[in-house]
mmCIF file with all atom_site columns, C-alpha atoms in Angstrom:
data_model
loop_
_atom_site.group_PDB
_atom_site.id
_atom_site.type_symbol
_atom_site.label_atom_id
_atom_site.label_alt_id
_atom_site.label_comp_id
_atom_site.label_asym_id
_atom_site.label_entity_id
_atom_site.label_seq_id
_atom_site.pdbx_PDB_ins_code
_atom_site.Cartn_x
_atom_site.Cartn_y
_atom_site.Cartn_z
_atom_site.occupancy
_atom_site.B_iso_or_equiv
_atom_site.pdbx_formal_charge
_atom_site.auth_seq_id
_atom_site.auth_comp_id
_atom_site.auth_asym_id
_atom_site.auth_atom_id
_atom_site.pdbx_PDB_model_num
ATOM 1   C CA . UNK I 1 1   ? 0.000  0.000   0.000   1.00 0.00 ? 19  UNK I CA 1
ATOM 2   C CA . UNK I 1 2   ? 1.541  3.253   -1.147  1.00 0.00 ? 20  UNK I CA 1
ATOM 3   C CA . UNK I 1 3   ? 1.867  5.728   1.724   1.00 0.00 ? 21  UNK I CA 1
ATOM 4   C CA . UNK I 1 4   ? 3.114  8.650   -0.379  1.00 0.00 ? 22  UNK I CA 1
ATOM 5   C CA . UNK I 1 5   ? 1.429  9.190   -3.727  1.00 0.00 ? 23  UNK I CA 1
ATOM 6   C CA . UNK I 1 6   ? 2.345  11.399  -6.645  1.00 0.00 ? 24  UNK I CA 1
ATOM 7   C CA . UNK I 1 7   ? -0.383 10.846  -9.188  1.00 0.00 ? 25  UNK I CA 1
ATOM 8   C CA . UNK I 1 8   ? 1.033  12.964  -12.003 1.00 0.00 ? 26  UNK I CA 1
ATOM 9   C CA . UNK I 1 9   ? 3.960  11.241  -13.743 1.00 0.00 ? 27  UNK I CA 1
ATOM 10  C CA . UNK I 1 10  ? 4.812  14.385  -15.677 1.00 0.00 ? 28  UNK I CA 1
ATOM 11  C CA . UNK I 1 11  ? 4.042  18.085  -15.923 1.00 0.00 ? 29  UNK I CA 1
ATOM 12  C CA . UNK I 1 12  ? 4.940  20.694  -18.537 1.00 0.00 ? 30  UNK I CA 1
ATOM 13  C CA . UNK I 1 13  ? 5.043  24.389  -17.656 1.00 0.00 ? 31  UNK I CA 1
ATOM 14  C CA . UNK I 1 14  ? 6.020  27.467  -19.605 1.00 0.00 ? 32  UNK I CA 1
ATOM 15  C CA . UNK I 1 15  ? 9.165  29.244  -18.448 1.00 0.00 ? 33  UNK I CA 1
ATOM 16  C CA . UNK I 1 16  ? 8.294  32.114  -16.111 1.00 0.00 ? 34  UNK I CA 1
ATOM 17  C CA . UNK I 1 17  ? 4.974  30.579  -15.050 1.00 0.00 ? 35  UNK I CA 1
ATOM 18  C CA . UNK I 1 18  ? 4.149  28.796  -11.811 1.00 0.00 ? 36  UNK I CA 1
ATOM 19  C CA . UNK I 1 19  ? 4.787  25.057  -11.478 1.00 0.00 ? 37  UNK I CA 1
ATOM 20  C CA . UNK I 1 20  ? 2.593  23.195  -8.987  1.00 0.00 ? 38  UNK I CA 1
ATOM 21  C CA . UNK I 1 21  ? 3.489  19.656  -8.029  1.00 0.00 ? 39  UNK I CA 1
ATOM 22  C CA . UNK I 1 22  ? 1.123  17.629  -5.875  1.00 0.00 ? 40  UNK I CA 1
ATOM 23  C CA . UNK I 1 23  ? 1.485  14.833  -3.361  1.00 0.00 ? 41  UNK I CA 1
ATOM 24  C CA . UNK I 1 24  ? -0.975 12.878  -1.205  1.00 0.00 ? 42  UNK I CA 1
ATOM 25  C CA . UNK I 1 25  ? -0.236 10.705  1.812   1.00 0.00 ? 43  UNK I CA 1
ATOM 26  C CA . UNK I 1 26  ? -2.103 8.160   3.886   1.00 0.00 ? 44  UNK I CA 1
ATOM 27  C CA . UNK I 1 27  ? -0.158 7.980   7.186   1.00 0.00 ? 45  UNK I CA 1
ATOM 28  C CA . UNK I 1 28  ? -1.272 10.566  9.755   1.00 0.00 ? 46  UNK I CA 1
ATOM 29  C CA . UNK I 1 29  ? 1.869  9.890   11.830  1.00 0.00 ? 47  UNK I CA 1
ATOM 30  C CA . UNK I 1 30  ? 4.353  11.412  9.393   1.00 0.00 ? 48  UNK I CA 1
ATOM 31  C CA . UNK I 1 31  ? 6.539  14.074  11.107  1.00 0.00 ? 49  UNK I CA 1
ATOM 32  C CA . UNK I 1 32  ? 8.025  15.933  8.170   1.00 0.00 ? 50  UNK I CA 1
ATOM 33  C CA . UNK I 1 33  ? 7.250  16.210  4.483   1.00 0.00 ? 51  UNK I CA 1
ATOM 34  C CA . UNK I 1 34  ? 9.950  16.933  1.954   1.00 0.00 ? 52  UNK I CA 1
ATOM 35  C CA . UNK I 1 35  ? 10.606 17.561  -1.698  1.00 0.00 ? 53  UNK I CA 1
ATOM 36  C CA . UNK I 1 36  ? 13.675 16.289  -3.481  1.00 0.00 ? 54  UNK I CA 1
ATOM 37  C CA . UNK I 1 37  ? 14.927 17.154  -6.950  1.00 0.00 ? 55  UNK I CA 1
ATOM 38  C CA . UNK I 1 38  ? 16.717 14.676  -9.177  1.00 0.00 ? 56  UNK I CA 1
ATOM 39  C CA . UNK I 1 39  ? 18.654 15.206  -12.385 1.00 0.00 ? 57  UNK I CA 1
ATOM 40  C CA . UNK I 1 40  ? 19.540 12.234  -14.638 1.00 0.00 ? 58  UNK I CA 1
ATOM 41  C CA . UNK I 1 41  ? 22.567 10.188  -13.524 1.00 0.00 ? 59  UNK I CA 1
ATOM 42  C CA . UNK I 1 42  ? 22.724 12.023  -10.191 1.00 0.00 ? 60  UNK I CA 1
ATOM 43  C CA . UNK I 1 43  ? 21.453 11.302  -6.713  1.00 0.00 ? 61  UNK I CA 1
ATOM 44  C CA . UNK I 1 44  ? 18.391 13.163  -5.425  1.00 0.00 ? 62  UNK I CA 1
ATOM 45  C CA . UNK I 1 45  ? 19.051 16.422  -3.601  1.00 0.00 ? 63  UNK I CA 1
ATOM 46  C CA . UNK I 1 46  ? 16.967 17.909  -0.810  1.00 0.00 ? 64  UNK I CA 1
ATOM 47  C CA . UNK I 1 47  ? 14.939 20.942  -1.869  1.00 0.00 ? 65  UNK I CA 1
ATOM 48  C CA . UNK I 1 48  ? 12.531 22.022  0.867   1.00 0.00 ? 66  UNK I CA 1
ATOM 49  C CA . UNK I 1 49  ? 10.645 20.538  3.794   1.00 0.00 ? 67  UNK I CA 1
ATOM 50  C CA . UNK I 1 50  ? 7.733  21.287  6.093   1.00 0.00 ? 68  UNK I CA 1
ATOM 51  C CA . UNK I 1 51  ? 6.975  20.116  9.599   1.00 0.00 ? 69  UNK I CA 1
ATOM 52  C CA . UNK I 1 52  ? 3.621  18.435  10.178  1.00 0.00 ? 70  UNK I CA 1
ATOM 53  C CA . UNK I 1 53  ? 2.717  21.241  12.606  1.00 0.00 ? 71  UNK I CA 1
ATOM 54  C CA . UNK I 1 54  ? 2.993  23.945  9.939   1.00 0.00 ? 72  UNK I CA 1
ATOM 55  C CA . UNK I 1 55  ? 0.987  24.674  6.813   1.00 0.00 ? 73  UNK I CA 1
ATOM 56  C CA . UNK I 1 56  ? 3.460  26.651  4.719   1.00 0.00 ? 74  UNK I CA 1
ATOM 57  C CA . UNK I 1 57  ? 7.197  26.949  4.246   1.00 0.00 ? 75  UNK I CA 1
ATOM 58  C CA . UNK I 1 58  ? 8.897  29.228  1.770   1.00 0.00 ? 76  UNK I CA 1
ATOM 59  C CA . UNK I 1 59  ? 12.470 29.279  0.463   1.00 0.00 ? 77  UNK I CA 1
ATOM 60  C CA . UNK I 1 60  ? 13.132 31.663  -2.400  1.00 0.00 ? 78  UNK I CA 1
ATOM 61  C CA . UNK I 1 61  ? 11.192 30.532  -5.469  1.00 0.00 ? 79  UNK I CA 1
ATOM 62  C CA . UNK I 1 62  ? 9.990  27.382  -3.709  1.00 0.00 ? 80  UNK I CA 1
ATOM 63  C CA . UNK I 1 63  ? 6.984  27.137  -1.383  1.00 0.00 ? 81  UNK I CA 1
ATOM 64  C CA . UNK I 1 64  ? 5.514  24.010  0.115   1.00 0.00 ? 82  UNK I CA 1
ATOM 65  C CA . UNK I 1 65  ? 1.930  23.943  1.371   1.00 0.00 ? 83  UNK I CA 1
ATOM 66  C CA . UNK I 1 66  ? 0.547  21.303  3.712   1.00 0.00 ? 84  UNK I CA 1
ATOM 67  C CA . UNK I 1 67  ? -3.171 20.555  4.125   1.00 0.00 ? 85  UNK I CA 1
ATOM 68  C CA . UNK I 1 68  ? -3.367 18.019  6.948   1.00 0.00 ? 86  UNK I CA 1
ATOM 69  C CA . UNK I 1 69  ? -7.118 17.541  6.806   1.00 0.00 ? 87  UNK I CA 1
ATOM 70  C CA . UNK I 1 70  ? -6.841 16.531  3.142   1.00 0.00 ? 88  UNK I CA 1
ATOM 71  C CA . UNK I 1 71  ? -3.519 14.706  3.648   1.00 0.00 ? 89  UNK I CA 1
ATOM 72  C CA . UNK I 1 72  ? -2.154 16.695  0.753   1.00 0.00 ? 90  UNK I CA 1
ATOM 73  C CA . UNK I 1 73  ? 0.921  18.772  0.084   1.00 0.00 ? 91  UNK I CA 1
ATOM 74  C CA . UNK I 1 74  ? 2.054  20.767  -2.886  1.00 0.00 ? 92  UNK I CA 1
ATOM 75  C CA . UNK I 1 75  ? 5.247  22.381  -4.115  1.00 0.00 ? 93  UNK I CA 1
ATOM 76  C CA . UNK I 1 76  ? 4.990  25.719  -5.891  1.00 0.00 ? 94  UNK I CA 1
ATOM 77  C CA . UNK I 1 77  ? 7.869  26.978  -8.021  1.00 0.00 ? 95  UNK I CA 1
ATOM 78  C CA . UNK I 1 78  ? 7.581  30.554  -9.190  1.00 0.00 ? 96  UNK I CA 1
ATOM 79  C CA . UNK I 1 79  ? 8.821  31.707  -11.565 1.00 0.00 ? 97  UNK I CA 1
ATOM 80  C CA . UNK I 1 80  ? 9.770  28.429  -13.260 1.00 0.00 ? 98  UNK I CA 1
ATOM 81  C CA . UNK I 1 81  ? 13.199 28.358  -14.860 1.00 0.00 ? 99  UNK I CA 1
ATOM 82  C CA . UNK I 1 82  ? 14.826 25.970  -17.380 1.00 0.00 ? 100 UNK I CA 1
ATOM 83  C CA . UNK I 1 83  ? 17.087 24.541  -14.667 1.00 0.00 ? 101 UNK I CA 1
ATOM 84  C CA . UNK I 1 84  ? 13.980 23.404  -12.793 1.00 0.00 ? 102 UNK I CA 1
ATOM 85  C CA . UNK I 1 85  ? 13.427 20.654  -15.360 1.00 0.00 ? 103 UNK I CA 1
ATOM 86  C CA . UNK I 1 86  ? 13.993 17.505  -13.321 1.00 0.00 ? 104 UNK I CA 1
ATOM 87  C CA . UNK I 1 87  ? 12.175 14.727  -11.497 1.00 0.00 ? 105 UNK I CA 1
ATOM 88  C CA . UNK I 1 88  ? 10.663 15.841  -8.196  1.00 0.00 ? 106 UNK I CA 1
ATOM 89  C CA . UNK I 1 89  ? 10.067 13.361  -5.402  1.00 0.00 ? 107 UNK I CA 1
ATOM 90  C CA . UNK I 1 90  ? 7.741  13.918  -2.493  1.00 0.00 ? 108 UNK I CA 1
ATOM 91  C CA . UNK I 1 91  ? 8.876  12.197  0.713   1.00 0.00 ? 109 UNK I CA 1
ATOM 92  C CA . UNK I 1 92  ? 7.767  11.826  4.313   1.00 0.00 ? 110 UNK I CA 1
ATOM 93  C CA . UNK I 1 93  ? 9.531  10.846  7.509   1.00 0.00 ? 111 UNK I CA 1
ATOM 94  C CA . UNK I 1 94  ? 7.768  8.451   9.839   1.00 0.00 ? 112 UNK I CA 1
ATOM 95  C CA . UNK I 1 95  ? 8.023  8.027   13.597  1.00 0.00 ? 113 UNK I CA 1
ATOM 96  C CA . UNK I 1 96  ? 9.914  4.747   13.095  1.00 0.00 ? 114 UNK I CA 1
ATOM 97  C CA . UNK I 1 97  ? 12.683 6.618   11.204  1.00 0.00 ? 115 UNK I CA 1
ATOM 98  C CA . UNK I 1 98  ? 11.593 5.324   7.803   1.00 0.00 ? 116 UNK I CA 1
ATOM 99  C CA . UNK I 1 99  ? 11.742 7.965   5.075   1.00 0.00 ? 117 UNK I CA 1
ATOM 100 C CA . UNK I 1 100 ? 9.256  7.060   2.361   1.00 0.00 ? 118 UNK I CA 1
ATOM 101 C CA . UNK I 1 101 ? 9.219  8.460   -1.171  1.00 0.00 ? 119 UNK I CA 1
ATOM 102 C CA . UNK I 1 102 ? 6.583  8.828   -3.841  1.00 0.00 ? 120 UNK I CA 1
ATOM 103 C CA . UNK I 1 103 ? 6.998  7.737   -7.454  1.00 0.00 ? 121 UNK I CA 1
ATOM 104 C CA . UNK I 1 104 ? 8.091  11.159  -8.660  1.00 0.00 ? 122 UNK I CA 1
ATOM 105 C CA . UNK I 1 105 ? 6.837  13.762  -11.138 1.00 0.00 ? 123 UNK I CA 1
ATOM 106 C CA . UNK I 1 106 ? 8.915  14.731  -14.147 1.00 0.00 ? 124 UNK I CA 1
ATOM 107 C CA . UNK I 1 107 ? 8.758  18.504  -14.640 1.00 0.00 ? 125 UNK I CA 1
ATOM 108 C CA . UNK I 1 108 ? 9.478  19.961  -18.092 1.00 0.00 ? 126 UNK I CA 1
ATOM 109 C CA . UNK I 1 109 ? 9.989  23.714  -18.306 1.00 0.00 ? 127 UNK I CA 1
ATOM 110 C CA . UNK I 1 110 ? 9.174  24.849  -21.826 1.00 0.00 ? 128 UNK I CA 1
ATOM 111 C CA . UNK I 1 111 ? 10.993 27.834  -23.391 1.00 0.00 ? 129 UNK I CA 1
ATOM 112 C CA . UNK H 2 1   ? 34.371 17.006  1.028   1.00 0.00 ? 12  UNK H CA 1
ATOM 113 C CA . UNK H 2 2   ? 33.319 13.569  -0.313  1.00 0.00 ? 13  UNK H CA 1
ATOM 114 C CA . UNK H 2 3   ? 29.853 13.243  1.297   1.00 0.00 ? 14  UNK H CA 1
ATOM 115 C CA . UNK H 2 4   ? 28.281 9.862   0.424   1.00 0.00 ? 15  UNK H CA 1
ATOM 116 C CA . UNK H 2 5   ? 30.383 7.643   -1.813  1.00 0.00 ? 16  UNK H CA 1
ATOM 117 C CA . UNK H 2 6   ? 29.012 4.578   -3.581  1.00 0.00 ? 17  UNK H CA 1
ATOM 118 C CA . UNK H 2 7   ? 31.006 1.905   -5.382  1.00 0.00 ? 18  UNK H CA 1
ATOM 119 C CA . UNK H 2 8   ? 30.837 0.507   -7.962  1.00 0.00 ? 19  UNK H CA 1
ATOM 120 C CA . UNK H 2 9   ? 28.942 2.924   -10.200 1.00 0.00 ? 20  UNK H CA 1
ATOM 121 C CA . UNK H 2 10  ? 28.081 0.191   -12.692 1.00 0.00 ? 21  UNK H CA 1
ATOM 122 C CA . UNK H 2 11  ? 27.928 -3.593  -12.348 1.00 0.00 ? 22  UNK H CA 1
ATOM 123 C CA . UNK H 2 12  ? 26.662 -6.464  -14.482 1.00 0.00 ? 23  UNK H CA 1
ATOM 124 C CA . UNK H 2 13  ? 25.922 -9.762  -12.770 1.00 0.00 ? 24  UNK H CA 1
ATOM 125 C CA . UNK H 2 14  ? 24.636 -13.127 -13.839 1.00 0.00 ? 25  UNK H CA 1
ATOM 126 C CA . UNK H 2 15  ? 21.632 -14.648 -12.095 1.00 0.00 ? 26  UNK H CA 1
ATOM 127 C CA . UNK H 2 16  ? 22.725 -16.370 -8.902  1.00 0.00 ? 27  UNK H CA 1
ATOM 128 C CA . UNK H 2 17  ? 25.935 -14.399 -8.418  1.00 0.00 ? 28  UNK H CA 1
ATOM 129 C CA . UNK H 2 18  ? 26.551 -12.469 -5.249  1.00 0.00 ? 29  UNK H CA 1
ATOM 130 C CA . UNK H 2 19  ? 27.959 -9.012  -4.787  1.00 0.00 ? 30  UNK H CA 1
ATOM 131 C CA . UNK H 2 20  ? 28.212 -6.129  -2.350  1.00 0.00 ? 31  UNK H CA 1
ATOM 132 C CA . UNK H 2 21  ? 27.418 -2.512  -3.062  1.00 0.00 ? 32  UNK H CA 1
ATOM 133 C CA . UNK H 2 22  ? 29.601 -0.297  -0.922  1.00 0.00 ? 33  UNK H CA 1
ATOM 134 C CA . UNK H 2 23  ? 28.508 2.939   0.726   1.00 0.00 ? 34  UNK H CA 1
ATOM 135 C CA . UNK H 2 24  ? 30.657 5.230   2.824   1.00 0.00 ? 35  UNK H CA 1
ATOM 136 C CA . UNK H 2 25  ? 29.970 8.660   4.303   1.00 0.00 ? 36  UNK H CA 1
ATOM 137 C CA . UNK H 2 26  ? 32.392 11.073  5.928   1.00 0.00 ? 37  UNK H CA 1
ATOM 138 C CA . UNK H 2 27  ? 29.833 13.342  7.645   1.00 0.00 ? 38  UNK H CA 1
ATOM 139 C CA . UNK H 2 28  ? 29.600 11.310  10.877  1.00 0.00 ? 39  UNK H CA 1
ATOM 140 C CA . UNK H 2 29  ? 25.905 10.655  10.247  1.00 0.00 ? 40  UNK H CA 1
ATOM 141 C CA . UNK H 2 30  ? 24.317 8.046   12.477  1.00 0.00 ? 41  UNK H CA 1
ATOM 142 C CA . UNK H 2 31  ? 21.492 7.281   10.035  1.00 0.00 ? 42  UNK H CA 1
ATOM 143 C CA . UNK H 2 32  ? 22.102 5.540   6.712   1.00 0.00 ? 43  UNK H CA 1
ATOM 144 C CA . UNK H 2 33  ? 19.772 3.914   4.238   1.00 0.00 ? 44  UNK H CA 1
ATOM 145 C CA . UNK H 2 34  ? 19.540 2.144   0.885   1.00 0.00 ? 45  UNK H CA 1
ATOM 146 C CA . UNK H 2 35  ? 16.932 2.816   -1.813  1.00 0.00 ? 46  UNK H CA 1
ATOM 147 C CA . UNK H 2 36  ? 16.321 1.366   -5.206  1.00 0.00 ? 47  UNK H CA 1
ATOM 148 C CA . UNK H 2 37  ? 14.898 3.356   -8.096  1.00 0.00 ? 48  UNK H CA 1
ATOM 149 C CA . UNK H 2 38  ? 12.925 1.628   -10.811 1.00 0.00 ? 49  UNK H CA 1
ATOM 150 C CA . UNK H 2 39  ? 10.965 3.193   -13.711 1.00 0.00 ? 50  UNK H CA 1
ATOM 151 C CA . UNK H 2 40  ? 7.471  4.122   -12.577 1.00 0.00 ? 51  UNK H CA 1
ATOM 152 C CA . UNK H 2 41  ? 8.171  2.980   -9.009  1.00 0.00 ? 52  UNK H CA 1
ATOM 153 C CA . UNK H 2 42  ? 10.030 5.917   -7.527  1.00 0.00 ? 53  UNK H CA 1
ATOM 154 C CA . UNK H 2 43  ? 12.496 5.394   -4.691  1.00 0.00 ? 54  UNK H CA 1
ATOM 155 C CA . UNK H 2 44  ? 11.768 2.406   -2.457  1.00 0.00 ? 55  UNK H CA 1
ATOM 156 C CA . UNK H 2 45  ? 13.459 1.892   0.892   1.00 0.00 ? 56  UNK H CA 1
ATOM 157 C CA . UNK H 2 46  ? 15.363 -1.407  1.163   1.00 0.00 ? 57  UNK H CA 1
ATOM 158 C CA . UNK H 2 47  ? 17.090 -1.245  4.568   1.00 0.00 ? 58  UNK H CA 1
ATOM 159 C CA . UNK H 2 48  ? 18.109 1.452   6.986   1.00 0.00 ? 59  UNK H CA 1
ATOM 160 C CA . UNK H 2 49  ? 20.288 1.881   10.050  1.00 0.00 ? 60  UNK H CA 1
ATOM 161 C CA . UNK H 2 50  ? 20.026 4.372   12.905  1.00 0.00 ? 61  UNK H CA 1
ATOM 162 C CA . UNK H 2 51  ? 23.538 3.672   14.142  1.00 0.00 ? 62  UNK H CA 1
ATOM 163 C CA . UNK H 2 52  ? 26.404 1.188   14.254  1.00 0.00 ? 63  UNK H CA 1
ATOM 164 C CA . UNK H 2 53  ? 25.162 -2.288  15.089  1.00 0.00 ? 64  UNK H CA 1
ATOM 165 C CA . UNK H 2 54  ? 21.516 -1.466  14.342  1.00 0.00 ? 65  UNK H CA 1
ATOM 166 C CA . UNK H 2 55  ? 19.706 -2.241  11.089  1.00 0.00 ? 66  UNK H CA 1
ATOM 167 C CA . UNK H 2 56  ? 16.068 -2.539  10.119  1.00 0.00 ? 67  UNK H CA 1
ATOM 168 C CA . UNK H 2 57  ? 13.975 -3.479  7.121   1.00 0.00 ? 68  UNK H CA 1
ATOM 169 C CA . UNK H 2 58  ? 12.395 -1.005  4.769   1.00 0.00 ? 69  UNK H CA 1
ATOM 170 C CA . UNK H 2 59  ? 9.668  -1.463  2.179   1.00 0.00 ? 70  UNK H CA 1
ATOM 171 C CA . UNK H 2 60  ? 11.433 -3.999  -0.087  1.00 0.00 ? 71  UNK H CA 1
ATOM 172 C CA . UNK H 2 61  ? 14.054 -5.898  1.974   1.00 0.00 ? 72  UNK H CA 1
ATOM 173 C CA . UNK H 2 62  ? 13.771 -9.359  0.422   1.00 0.00 ? 73  UNK H CA 1
ATOM 174 C CA . UNK H 2 63  ? 16.912 -10.537 -1.356  1.00 0.00 ? 74  UNK H CA 1
ATOM 175 C CA . UNK H 2 64  ? 19.167 -8.011  0.379   1.00 0.00 ? 75  UNK H CA 1
ATOM 176 C CA . UNK H 2 65  ? 21.310 -8.110  3.505   1.00 0.00 ? 76  UNK H CA 1
ATOM 177 C CA . UNK H 2 66  ? 22.967 -5.244  5.349   1.00 0.00 ? 77  UNK H CA 1
ATOM 178 C CA . UNK H 2 67  ? 25.266 -4.753  8.294   1.00 0.00 ? 78  UNK H CA 1
ATOM 179 C CA . UNK H 2 68  ? 26.568 -1.669  10.080  1.00 0.00 ? 79  UNK H CA 1
ATOM 180 C CA . UNK H 2 69  ? 29.832 -2.333  11.869  1.00 0.00 ? 80  UNK H CA 1
ATOM 181 C CA . UNK H 2 70  ? 31.033 1.298   11.703  1.00 0.00 ? 81  UNK H CA 1
ATOM 182 C CA . UNK H 2 71  ? 29.349 4.706   11.553  1.00 0.00 ? 82  UNK H CA 1
ATOM 183 C CA . UNK H 2 72  ? 30.947 5.389   8.157   1.00 0.00 ? 83  UNK H CA 1
ATOM 184 C CA . UNK H 2 73  ? 30.030 2.266   6.178   1.00 0.00 ? 84  UNK H CA 1
ATOM 185 C CA . UNK H 2 74  ? 26.753 0.597   5.226   1.00 0.00 ? 85  UNK H CA 1
ATOM 186 C CA . UNK H 2 75  ? 27.245 -2.143  2.609   1.00 0.00 ? 86  UNK H CA 1
ATOM 187 C CA . UNK H 2 76  ? 24.326 -3.750  0.783   1.00 0.00 ? 87  UNK H CA 1
ATOM 188 C CA . UNK H 2 77  ? 24.716 -7.435  -0.084  1.00 0.00 ? 88  UNK H CA 1
ATOM 189 C CA . UNK H 2 78  ? 22.935 -9.411  -2.762  1.00 0.00 ? 89  UNK H CA 1
ATOM 190 C CA . UNK H 2 79  ? 23.469 -13.073 -1.897  1.00 0.00 ? 90  UNK H CA 1
ATOM 191 C CA . UNK H 2 80  ? 21.944 -14.572 -5.055  1.00 0.00 ? 91  UNK H CA 1
ATOM 192 C CA . UNK H 2 81  ? 21.149 -11.940 -7.665  1.00 0.00 ? 92  UNK H CA 1
ATOM 193 C CA . UNK H 2 82  ? 17.917 -12.130 -9.651  1.00 0.00 ? 93  UNK H CA 1
ATOM 194 C CA . UNK H 2 83  ? 16.857 -10.178 -12.774 1.00 0.00 ? 94  UNK H CA 1
ATOM 195 C CA . UNK H 2 84  ? 14.211 -8.438  -10.615 1.00 0.00 ? 95  UNK H CA 1
ATOM 196 C CA . UNK H 2 85  ? 17.088 -6.773  -8.763  1.00 0.00 ? 96  UNK H CA 1
ATOM 197 C CA . UNK H 2 86  ? 18.170 -4.891  -11.867 1.00 0.00 ? 97  UNK H CA 1
ATOM 198 C CA . UNK H 2 87  ? 17.879 -1.308  -10.696 1.00 0.00 ? 98  UNK H CA 1
ATOM 199 C CA . UNK H 2 88  ? 19.685 1.868   -9.697  1.00 0.00 ? 99  UNK H CA 1
ATOM 200 C CA . UNK H 2 89  ? 20.643 1.779   -6.039  1.00 0.00 ? 100 UNK H CA 1
ATOM 201 C CA . UNK H 2 90  ? 21.102 4.882   -3.916  1.00 0.00 ? 101 UNK H CA 1
ATOM 202 C CA . UNK H 2 91  ? 22.695 5.119   -0.514  1.00 0.00 ? 102 UNK H CA 1
ATOM 203 C CA . UNK H 2 92  ? 21.785 8.053   1.721   1.00 0.00 ? 103 UNK H CA 1
ATOM 204 C CA . UNK H 2 93  ? 22.643 9.393   5.145   1.00 0.00 ? 104 UNK H CA 1
ATOM 205 C CA . UNK H 2 94  ? 21.502 12.066  7.574   1.00 0.00 ? 105 UNK H CA 1
ATOM 206 C CA . UNK H 2 95  ? 22.157 13.355  11.076  1.00 0.00 ? 106 UNK H CA 1
ATOM 207 C CA . UNK H 2 96  ? 18.456 14.059  11.603  1.00 0.00 ? 107 UNK H CA 1
ATOM 208 C CA . UNK H 2 97  ? 16.256 11.194  10.371  1.00 0.00 ? 108 UNK H CA 1
ATOM 209 C CA . UNK H 2 98  ? 13.133 12.712  11.905  1.00 0.00 ? 109 UNK H CA 1
ATOM 210 C CA . UNK H 2 99  ? 13.371 15.643  9.492   1.00 0.00 ? 110 UNK H CA 1
ATOM 211 C CA . UNK H 2 100 ? 14.011 13.404  6.480   1.00 0.00 ? 111 UNK H CA 1
ATOM 212 C CA . UNK H 2 101 ? 16.816 15.555  5.052   1.00 0.00 ? 112 UNK H CA 1
ATOM 213 C CA . UNK H 2 102 ? 18.900 12.897  3.349   1.00 0.00 ? 113 UNK H CA 1
ATOM 214 C CA . UNK H 2 103 ? 22.223 13.272  1.569   1.00 0.00 ? 114 UNK H CA 1
ATOM 215 C CA . UNK H 2 104 ? 22.411 10.869  -1.358  1.00 0.00 ? 115 UNK H CA 1
ATOM 216 C CA . UNK H 2 105 ? 25.253 9.209   -3.192  1.00 0.00 ? 116 UNK H CA 1
ATOM 217 C CA . UNK H 2 106 ? 25.420 9.288   -6.984  1.00 0.00 ? 117 UNK H CA 1
ATOM 218 C CA . UNK H 2 107 ? 23.955 5.824   -7.377  1.00 0.00 ? 118 UNK H CA 1
ATOM 219 C CA . UNK H 2 108 ? 25.043 2.366   -8.489  1.00 0.00 ? 119 UNK H CA 1
ATOM 220 C CA . UNK H 2 109 ? 23.479 0.903   -11.622 1.00 0.00 ? 120 UNK H CA 1
ATOM 221 C CA . UNK H 2 110 ? 23.136 -2.863  -11.378 1.00 0.00 ? 121 UNK H CA 1
ATOM 222 C CA . UNK H 2 111 ? 22.101 -5.159  -14.227 1.00 0.00 ? 122 UNK H CA 1
ATOM 223 C CA . UNK H 2 112 ? 21.349 -8.823  -13.539 1.00 0.00 ? 123 UNK H CA 1
ATOM 224 C CA . UNK H 2 113 ? 21.248 -11.022 -16.629 1.00 0.00 ? 124 UNK H CA 1
#
């Protein structure tokens, strides 16, 4: 049973516009939610996180929103830039120290 | 500043062969973990360790063994490789597992024929 779900395998966004990536989860006991970015032939890199007690965290062009009642989080990138083209993974840390990832969303920034 | 180092980067095995994927980190992180990445499946947790001498199973542990004799090293062993274990393997570490902020290695691509 998938605990962290990213239902959109891919997303295309025009350069300069807002990119919104979505993630749903099933486990109410997750402590932190995170987004990772991955380029081909490289390991994932941490992008931004949010504690389960908050509903928004912002870092430059990146903002993560958490809706606990809906068990949903989203990553907003604004404005989108060509270097943002990558695979984005949603992840969550559980009380038993497991860090669980979703299947990823491939973001294409169009010129 | 090496971070998380994985070796080898590429490996081809025949079914039934054994091998060990090496992972070393120089950040003095207590927590280390192994993931595999497959097309359409994302990153799935194989095993993890919260410190030397302690290991635990993740989401897909079958067919893999781990040990953690030192803080720095966390090798992943395939005792009898199967084609289903063809994948890209990532090792990761962190000093704060509760926050989930992992540092990843560059990956090891394994093909089992």
